[in-house]
Each structure stands twice: as C-alpha cells, then as structure tokens.
C-alpha cells in the first residue's frame, strides 16, 4: 500500500499524471461509448482519481474503487467528481447486476497475479474479480483494463480467467515494436462478441510521424464537436456546473473565473 506521503508524491508527479491521462484517454476510446448520452463507468484501482478526471471531462459519471486508503484520501482532498469505495478487487465487485455502462482500469489488474498473503490464490482471485465484474456490467458493454504483465505467463493467466468468467475479446497491444511505448489493453465484451479494435502503431515501425499527425487531427475534431479546450474558461465553467448538479459546494462564477494569473517575480 502507499502511505500518505507516497500517495501525494505520486499524484503530483507531472510525468505520472501525463501517462495516466494518456492511458485513460485510450481506455475510454476503446470502450466505444455512445456519444449522445452520459454513461456510468467503474474505475477499478482508481487511486487518487487521475483516470476519473478524464472520465468527468468527457461528461460521464464514475465510481472508483481502490485498496489503498492513502490514495483515496488524496482523491477526496482533490475533490474528484466520482464516488469512491475502499475495496479489494480480488474479493469481487460489490455492485448490483448490470449497473455499469463500462469499466476501465489503469495499471491495477496485474497485482492480482501476486500472492501477498498465504490465503491468496491468484487464479481464484482473478476469477472472482472477472466473474463479478461481468455481472456488474450491462449487456453489450465493455471493460478495458490496461495491465503491466511481468511475463507471458501472467498475461495468459489474466486472459484465461477473464474468458472463463464469460467475457469475449482479447488483448489490444499499442506500439508492439517499441520497448518503451508498448502498452497492453485487455478489451472485454459482455454478452456480445464485438470486433477487437486494432492496436496503435501496428502498421509498421516507420509509421511514427503519421501517428503524431493522427493524434493532432483527432484533438481538433474533438474541439469541433463542441468540447471545450482543457483548462479554458468554458471548460472550468462546465466542470463547475457539473459539480453544482451533483449538489457540491462551488465558488460563484465571476469575470475572473479561468483568468490566467500574472507570473510572480
């Protein structure tokens, strides 16, 4: 577990925040959510709520669960918009059937492969997690779980237990030819067998410049769709309005809302 100081340090590390944000964006993209309505998502291993921030920005609602009280304390301190639950995913997902429109998890599920206590059986804990997750998801929805497997055996164990629990789907690997950028996303379908999305950077190793171009175009397209640029005045006002609808206390809007501060000397 993280202690309070480690949890705060982790959340304030700009590199960690950037990577977490990128992986959250990719995971939500792989969920293939409908664009015409907000969805309720489950964030497994939500930590201090960095993934949840992205989900909120996209206009969706979320519930996060994590095993670390220190991480959840930081999430509460940061006033994240989702609801939080202290729970061990190896004990199962404690929500009613069909409750969620999707699930994401960033760098958490591989921990179930470790036996931290004598009573822990990794295959049993994985099966318990996947079978209860399957039940908690609505039919036709997806779960996208980004994992850091130690080896191919771990990867196979995770995938096998997911399929045993009723999921279809498989592993989407982004940038498979890059040691640094390679990322594994377990993309699972509930009740239907969809087409597995293609991993980024899978065309060929020399496609890197095209990838950057594609990303820029997608960002512009999102802005055209009417989503405000992050940290802009409109973005801040939208976020405040969402928090008001949730019954949270929010500072009044003024002509100074979102105004850039002068640099300090």
CSV table of C-alpha atoms in Angstrom, one decimal:
chain,number,residue,atom,x,y,z
A,1,UNK,CA,0.0,0.0,0.0
A,2,UNK,CA,1.0,3.6,-0.4
A,3,UNK,CA,1.4,5.7,2.7
A,4,UNK,CA,0.0,9.3,2.7
A,5,UNK,CA,3.3,11.0,1.6
A,6,UNK,CA,3.9,8.5,-1.3
A,7,UNK,CA,0.3,8.8,-2.5
A,8,UNK,CA,0.6,12.6,-2.6
A,9,UNK,CA,4.0,12.5,-4.3
A,10,UNK,CA,2.7,10.0,-6.9
A,11,UNK,CA,-0.3,12.3,-7.7
A,12,UNK,CA,1.9,15.4,-8.0
A,13,UNK,CA,4.4,13.9,-10.4
A,14,UNK,CA,3.7,15.6,-13.7
A,15,UNK,CA,5.1,12.6,-15.8
A,16,UNK,CA,2.9,10.2,-13.9
A,17,UNK,CA,-0.1,12.5,-14.4
A,18,UNK,CA,0.6,12.8,-18.2
A,19,UNK,CA,1.0,9.0,-18.7
A,20,UNK,CA,-2.1,8.2,-16.6
A,21,UNK,CA,-4.1,10.8,-18.6
A,22,UNK,CA,-3.0,9.3,-22.0
A,23,UNK,CA,-3.8,5.7,-20.9
A,24,UNK,CA,-7.2,6.8,-19.5
A,25,UNK,CA,-8.0,8.5,-22.8
A,26,UNK,CA,-7.0,5.4,-24.8
A,27,UNK,CA,-9.0,3.1,-22.4
A,28,UNK,CA,-12.2,5.3,-22.7
A,29,UNK,CA,-11.7,5.4,-26.5
A,30,UNK,CA,-11.6,1.6,-26.6
A,31,UNK,CA,-14.8,1.4,-24.6
A,32,UNK,CA,-16.7,2.7,-27.7
A,33,UNK,CA,-19.2,4.6,-25.6
A,34,UNK,CA,-22.3,6.2,-27.2
A,35,UNK,CA,-21.7,9.9,-27.9
A,36,UNK,CA,-25.3,11.0,-27.3
A,37,UNK,CA,-25.6,10.3,-23.6
A,38,UNK,CA,-23.5,10.3,-20.4
A,39,UNK,CA,-22.6,6.8,-19.1
A,40,UNK,CA,-21.8,5.4,-15.6
A,41,UNK,CA,-18.4,3.8,-15.6
A,42,UNK,CA,-16.5,1.8,-13.0
A,43,UNK,CA,-12.8,2.7,-12.4
A,44,UNK,CA,-11.0,-0.3,-10.8
A,45,UNK,CA,-7.8,0.7,-9.0
A,46,UNK,CA,-8.8,4.3,-9.3
A,47,UNK,CA,-6.0,5.6,-6.9
A,48,UNK,CA,-6.2,9.3,-6.4
A,49,UNK,CA,-8.7,9.8,-9.2
A,50,UNK,CA,-6.4,10.8,-12.2
A,51,UNK,CA,-8.3,8.5,-14.6
A,52,UNK,CA,-11.6,9.7,-13.1
A,53,UNK,CA,-10.7,13.3,-14.0
A,54,UNK,CA,-10.6,12.3,-17.7
A,55,UNK,CA,-13.9,10.5,-17.4
A,56,UNK,CA,-15.5,13.6,-15.9
A,57,UNK,CA,-14.1,15.8,-18.6
A,58,UNK,CA,-15.7,13.6,-21.2
A,59,UNK,CA,-19.1,14.2,-19.5
A,60,UNK,CA,-19.5,10.8,-17.9
A,61,UNK,CA,-20.1,9.7,-14.3
A,62,UNK,CA,-17.9,7.2,-12.4
A,63,UNK,CA,-17.4,5.2,-9.3
A,64,UNK,CA,-13.9,4.3,-8.3
A,65,UNK,CA,-12.7,1.5,-6.1
A,66,UNK,CA,-9.2,1.1,-4.7
A,67,UNK,CA,-7.4,-1.0,-2.0
A,68,UNK,CA,-5.3,1.9,-0.7
A,69,UNK,CA,-6.8,4.3,1.9
A,70,UNK,CA,-4.0,6.8,1.4
A,71,UNK,CA,-4.7,7.1,-2.4
A,72,UNK,CA,-8.4,7.5,-1.7
A,73,UNK,CA,-7.7,10.2,0.9
A,74,UNK,CA,-5.8,12.1,-1.8
A,75,UNK,CA,-8.7,11.7,-4.2
A,76,UNK,CA,-11.1,13.1,-1.6
A,77,UNK,CA,-8.6,16.0,-1.0
A,78,UNK,CA,-8.5,16.7,-4.7
A,79,UNK,CA,-12.3,16.9,-4.7
A,80,UNK,CA,-12.8,14.4,-7.6
A,81,UNK,CA,-16.2,14.2,-9.1
A,82,UNK,CA,-16.7,10.4,-8.8
A,83,UNK,CA,-17.9,8.4,-5.8
A,84,UNK,CA,-15.1,6.3,-4.0
A,85,UNK,CA,-15.1,2.9,-2.5
A,86,UNK,CA,-12.3,1.3,-0.4
A,87,UNK,CA,-12.3,-2.4,-1.6
A,88,UNK,CA,-10.0,-5.2,-2.7
A,89,UNK,CA,-10.9,-6.2,-6.3
A,90,UNK,CA,-9.7,-9.7,-5.5
A,91,UNK,CA,-12.8,-10.0,-3.2
A,92,UNK,CA,-15.0,-9.2,-6.2
A,93,UNK,CA,-17.0,-6.2,-7.5
A,94,UNK,CA,-19.7,-5.3,-4.9
A,95,UNK,CA,-22.3,-3.7,-7.1
A,96,UNK,CA,-25.7,-4.8,-8.4
A,97,UNK,CA,-26.1,-6.6,-11.7
A,98,UNK,CA,-26.0,-4.6,-14.9
A,99,UNK,CA,-25.2,-1.3,-13.1
A,100,UNK,CA,-22.3,0.0,-15.2
A,101,UNK,CA,-22.1,1.0,-18.9
A,102,UNK,CA,-18.4,0.2,-18.9
A,103,UNK,CA,-15.3,-0.3,-16.8
A,104,UNK,CA,-11.7,0.9,-17.1
A,105,UNK,CA,-8.7,0.0,-15.1
A,106,UNK,CA,-5.2,1.5,-15.4
A,107,UNK,CA,-2.2,-0.5,-14.1
A,108,UNK,CA,-4.1,-2.5,-11.4
A,109,UNK,CA,-5.3,-5.9,-12.5
A,110,UNK,CA,-1.7,-7.4,-12.7
A,111,UNK,CA,-1.5,-7.1,-8.9
A,112,UNK,CA,-4.0,-10.0,-8.7
A,113,UNK,CA,-1.3,-12.3,-10.0
A,114,UNK,CA,0.7,-11.8,-6.8
A,115,UNK,CA,0.0,-13.9,-3.7
A,116,UNK,CA,0.6,-11.2,-1.0
A,117,UNK,CA,-0.9,-13.5,1.7
A,118,UNK,CA,-0.8,-17.3,2.3
A,119,UNK,CA,-4.5,-17.4,1.7
A,120,UNK,CA,-4.2,-15.7,-1.7
A,121,UNK,CA,-4.7,-17.8,-4.8
A,122,UNK,CA,-4.0,-15.7,-7.9
A,123,UNK,CA,-6.3,-17.8,-10.3
A,124,UNK,CA,-9.1,-17.7,-7.7
A,125,UNK,CA,-8.8,-14.0,-7.0
A,126,UNK,CA,-8.7,-13.3,-10.8
A,127,UNK,CA,-11.8,-15.4,-11.4
A,128,UNK,CA,-13.7,-13.8,-8.6
A,129,UNK,CA,-12.8,-10.4,-9.9
A,130,UNK,CA,-13.8,-11.1,-13.5
A,131,UNK,CA,-17.0,-13.1,-12.8
A,132,UNK,CA,-18.4,-10.4,-10.5
A,133,UNK,CA,-17.3,-7.6,-13.0
A,134,UNK,CA,-19.1,-9.5,-15.8
A,135,UNK,CA,-22.3,-9.4,-13.6
A,136,UNK,CA,-21.9,-5.7,-12.7
A,137,UNK,CA,-21.7,-4.6,-16.4
A,138,UNK,CA,-24.7,-4.0,-18.6
A,139,UNK,CA,-25.1,-6.4,-21.6
A,140,UNK,CA,-23.4,-5.2,-24.7
A,141,UNK,CA,-20.9,-3.1,-22.7
A,142,UNK,CA,-17.1,-3.4,-22.5
A,143,UNK,CA,-14.3,-3.4,-19.9
A,144,UNK,CA,-10.9,-2.1,-20.9
A,145,UNK,CA,-8.1,-3.0,-18.5
A,146,UNK,CA,-4.6,-1.7,-19.1
A,147,UNK,CA,-2.1,-4.0,-17.5
A,148,UNK,CA,1.7,-4.3,-17.0
A,149,UNK,CA,2.3,-8.0,-17.1
A,150,UNK,CA,5.7,-9.3,-15.8
A,151,UNK,CA,5.8,-12.1,-18.4
A,152,UNK,CA,3.7,-14.1,-20.9
A,153,UNK,CA,2.5,-16.5,-18.2
A,154,UNK,CA,0.8,-13.6,-16.3
A,155,UNK,CA,-0.7,-12.4,-19.5
A,156,UNK,CA,-2.1,-15.8,-20.2
A,157,UNK,CA,-3.4,-16.3,-16.7
A,158,UNK,CA,-5.3,-13.0,-16.7
A,159,UNK,CA,-6.8,-13.6,-20.2
A,160,UNK,CA,-7.8,-17.2,-19.4
A,161,UNK,CA,-9.6,-16.2,-16.2
A,162,UNK,CA,-11.5,-13.4,-18.0
A,163,UNK,CA,-12.7,-15.8,-20.7
A,164,UNK,CA,-13.7,-18.4,-18.0
A,165,UNK,CA,-15.9,-15.8,-16.4
A,166,UNK,CA,-17.9,-15.3,-19.7
A,167,UNK,CA,-16.1,-12.4,-21.4
A,168,UNK,CA,-15.2,-12.5,-25.1
A,169,UNK,CA,-12.5,-10.2,-26.6
A,170,UNK,CA,-8.7,-10.2,-26.2
A,171,UNK,CA,-5.6,-8.2,-25.8
A,172,UNK,CA,-5.0,-5.0,-27.8
A,173,UNK,CA,-1.3,-4.1,-27.9
A,174,UNK,CA,-0.4,-0.5,-28.8
A,175,UNK,CA,3.1,0.1,-30.3
A,176,UNK,CA,4.2,-3.6,-30.1
A,177,UNK,CA,7.6,-2.8,-31.7
A,178,UNK,CA,8.5,-0.2,-29.1
A,179,UNK,CA,10.1,-1.3,-25.8
A,180,UNK,CA,9.2,2.0,-24.2
A,181,UNK,CA,5.7,2.8,-25.6
A,182,UNK,CA,4.3,-0.7,-25.7
A,183,UNK,CA,1.0,-0.9,-23.8
A,184,UNK,CA,-1.3,-3.9,-23.2
A,185,UNK,CA,-5.1,-3.3,-23.0
A,186,UNK,CA,-7.4,-6.2,-22.2
A,187,UNK,CA,-10.5,-5.4,-24.2
A,188,UNK,CA,-13.5,-7.4,-23.0
A,189,UNK,CA,-17.1,-7.7,-24.3
A,190,UNK,CA,-20.1,-8.5,-22.2
A,191,UNK,CA,-22.9,-10.6,-23.8
A,192,UNK,CA,-21.8,-9.9,-27.4
A,193,UNK,CA,-18.7,-10.7,-29.3
A,194,UNK,CA,-17.5,-7.4,-30.9
A,195,UNK,CA,-14.6,-6.9,-33.3
A,196,UNK,CA,-11.4,-6.3,-31.4
A,197,UNK,CA,-10.0,-2.8,-32.1
A,198,UNK,CA,-6.6,-2.5,-33.7
A,199,UNK,CA,-3.6,-1.5,-31.6
A,200,UNK,CA,-1.9,1.8,-32.3
A,201,UNK,CA,1.4,1.7,-34.2
A,202,UNK,CA,0.7,-1.8,-35.5
A,203,UNK,CA,1.0,-0.9,-39.2
A,204,UNK,CA,4.8,-0.8,-39.2
A,205,UNK,CA,7.6,0.6,-37.2
A,206,UNK,CA,8.3,3.6,-39.5
A,207,UNK,CA,4.7,5.0,-39.1
A,208,UNK,CA,5.6,7.2,-36.0
A,209,UNK,CA,5.3,10.6,-37.8
A,210,UNK,CA,1.9,9.6,-39.1
A,211,UNK,CA,0.8,8.7,-35.6
A,212,UNK,CA,1.6,12.2,-34.3
A,213,UNK,CA,-0.3,13.7,-37.2
A,214,UNK,CA,-3.3,11.5,-36.5
A,215,UNK,CA,-3.3,12.5,-32.8
A,216,UNK,CA,-3.3,16.2,-33.7
A,217,UNK,CA,-6.2,15.8,-36.1
A,218,UNK,CA,-8.3,13.9,-33.5
A,219,UNK,CA,-7.8,16.7,-31.0
A,220,UNK,CA,-9.0,19.3,-33.4
A,221,UNK,CA,-12.0,17.1,-34.3
A,222,UNK,CA,-12.9,16.8,-30.6
A,223,UNK,CA,-12.9,20.5,-30.3
A,224,UNK,CA,-15.1,20.9,-33.4
A,225,UNK,CA,-17.6,18.5,-31.7
A,226,UNK,CA,-18.1,21.2,-29.1
A,227,UNK,CA,-15.9,20.0,-26.3
A,228,UNK,CA,-14.0,22.9,-24.6
A,229,UNK,CA,-10.2,23.1,-24.6
A,230,UNK,CA,-8.9,21.8,-21.3
A,231,UNK,CA,-8.3,24.5,-18.6
A,232,UNK,CA,-10.1,27.1,-20.7
A,233,UNK,CA,-12.7,29.4,-19.1
A,234,UNK,CA,-15.5,27.4,-20.8
A,235,UNK,CA,-14.0,24.1,-19.6
A,236,UNK,CA,-13.8,25.4,-16.0
A,237,UNK,CA,-17.5,26.7,-16.1
A,238,UNK,CA,-18.7,23.3,-17.4
A,239,UNK,CA,-16.9,21.5,-14.7
A,240,UNK,CA,-18.3,23.8,-12.0
A,241,UNK,CA,-21.8,23.3,-13.4
A,242,UNK,CA,-21.4,19.5,-13.3
A,243,UNK,CA,-20.4,19.8,-9.6
A,244,UNK,CA,-23.4,22.0,-8.8
A,245,UNK,CA,-25.7,19.4,-10.4
A,246,UNK,CA,-24.2,16.8,-8.0
A,247,UNK,CA,-25.1,19.1,-5.1
A,248,UNK,CA,-21.5,20.1,-4.3
A,249,UNK,CA,-20.4,23.5,-3.0
A,250,UNK,CA,-18.8,25.5,-5.7
A,251,UNK,CA,-17.4,29.1,-5.8
A,252,UNK,CA,-19.6,31.6,-7.6
A,253,UNK,CA,-18.7,32.4,-11.2
A,254,UNK,CA,-17.1,35.8,-11.7
A,255,UNK,CA,-15.4,37.7,-14.6
A,256,UNK,CA,-12.1,36.4,-13.1
A,257,UNK,CA,-13.1,32.7,-13.5
A,258,UNK,CA,-10.4,31.0,-15.6
A,259,UNK,CA,-8.3,34.1,-15.9
A,260,UNK,CA,-4.6,33.4,-16.2
A,261,UNK,CA,-2.6,34.7,-13.2
A,262,UNK,CA,0.3,37.0,-13.7
A,263,UNK,CA,3.8,35.5,-13.3
A,264,UNK,CA,5.3,36.1,-9.9
A,265,UNK,CA,8.7,37.8,-9.6
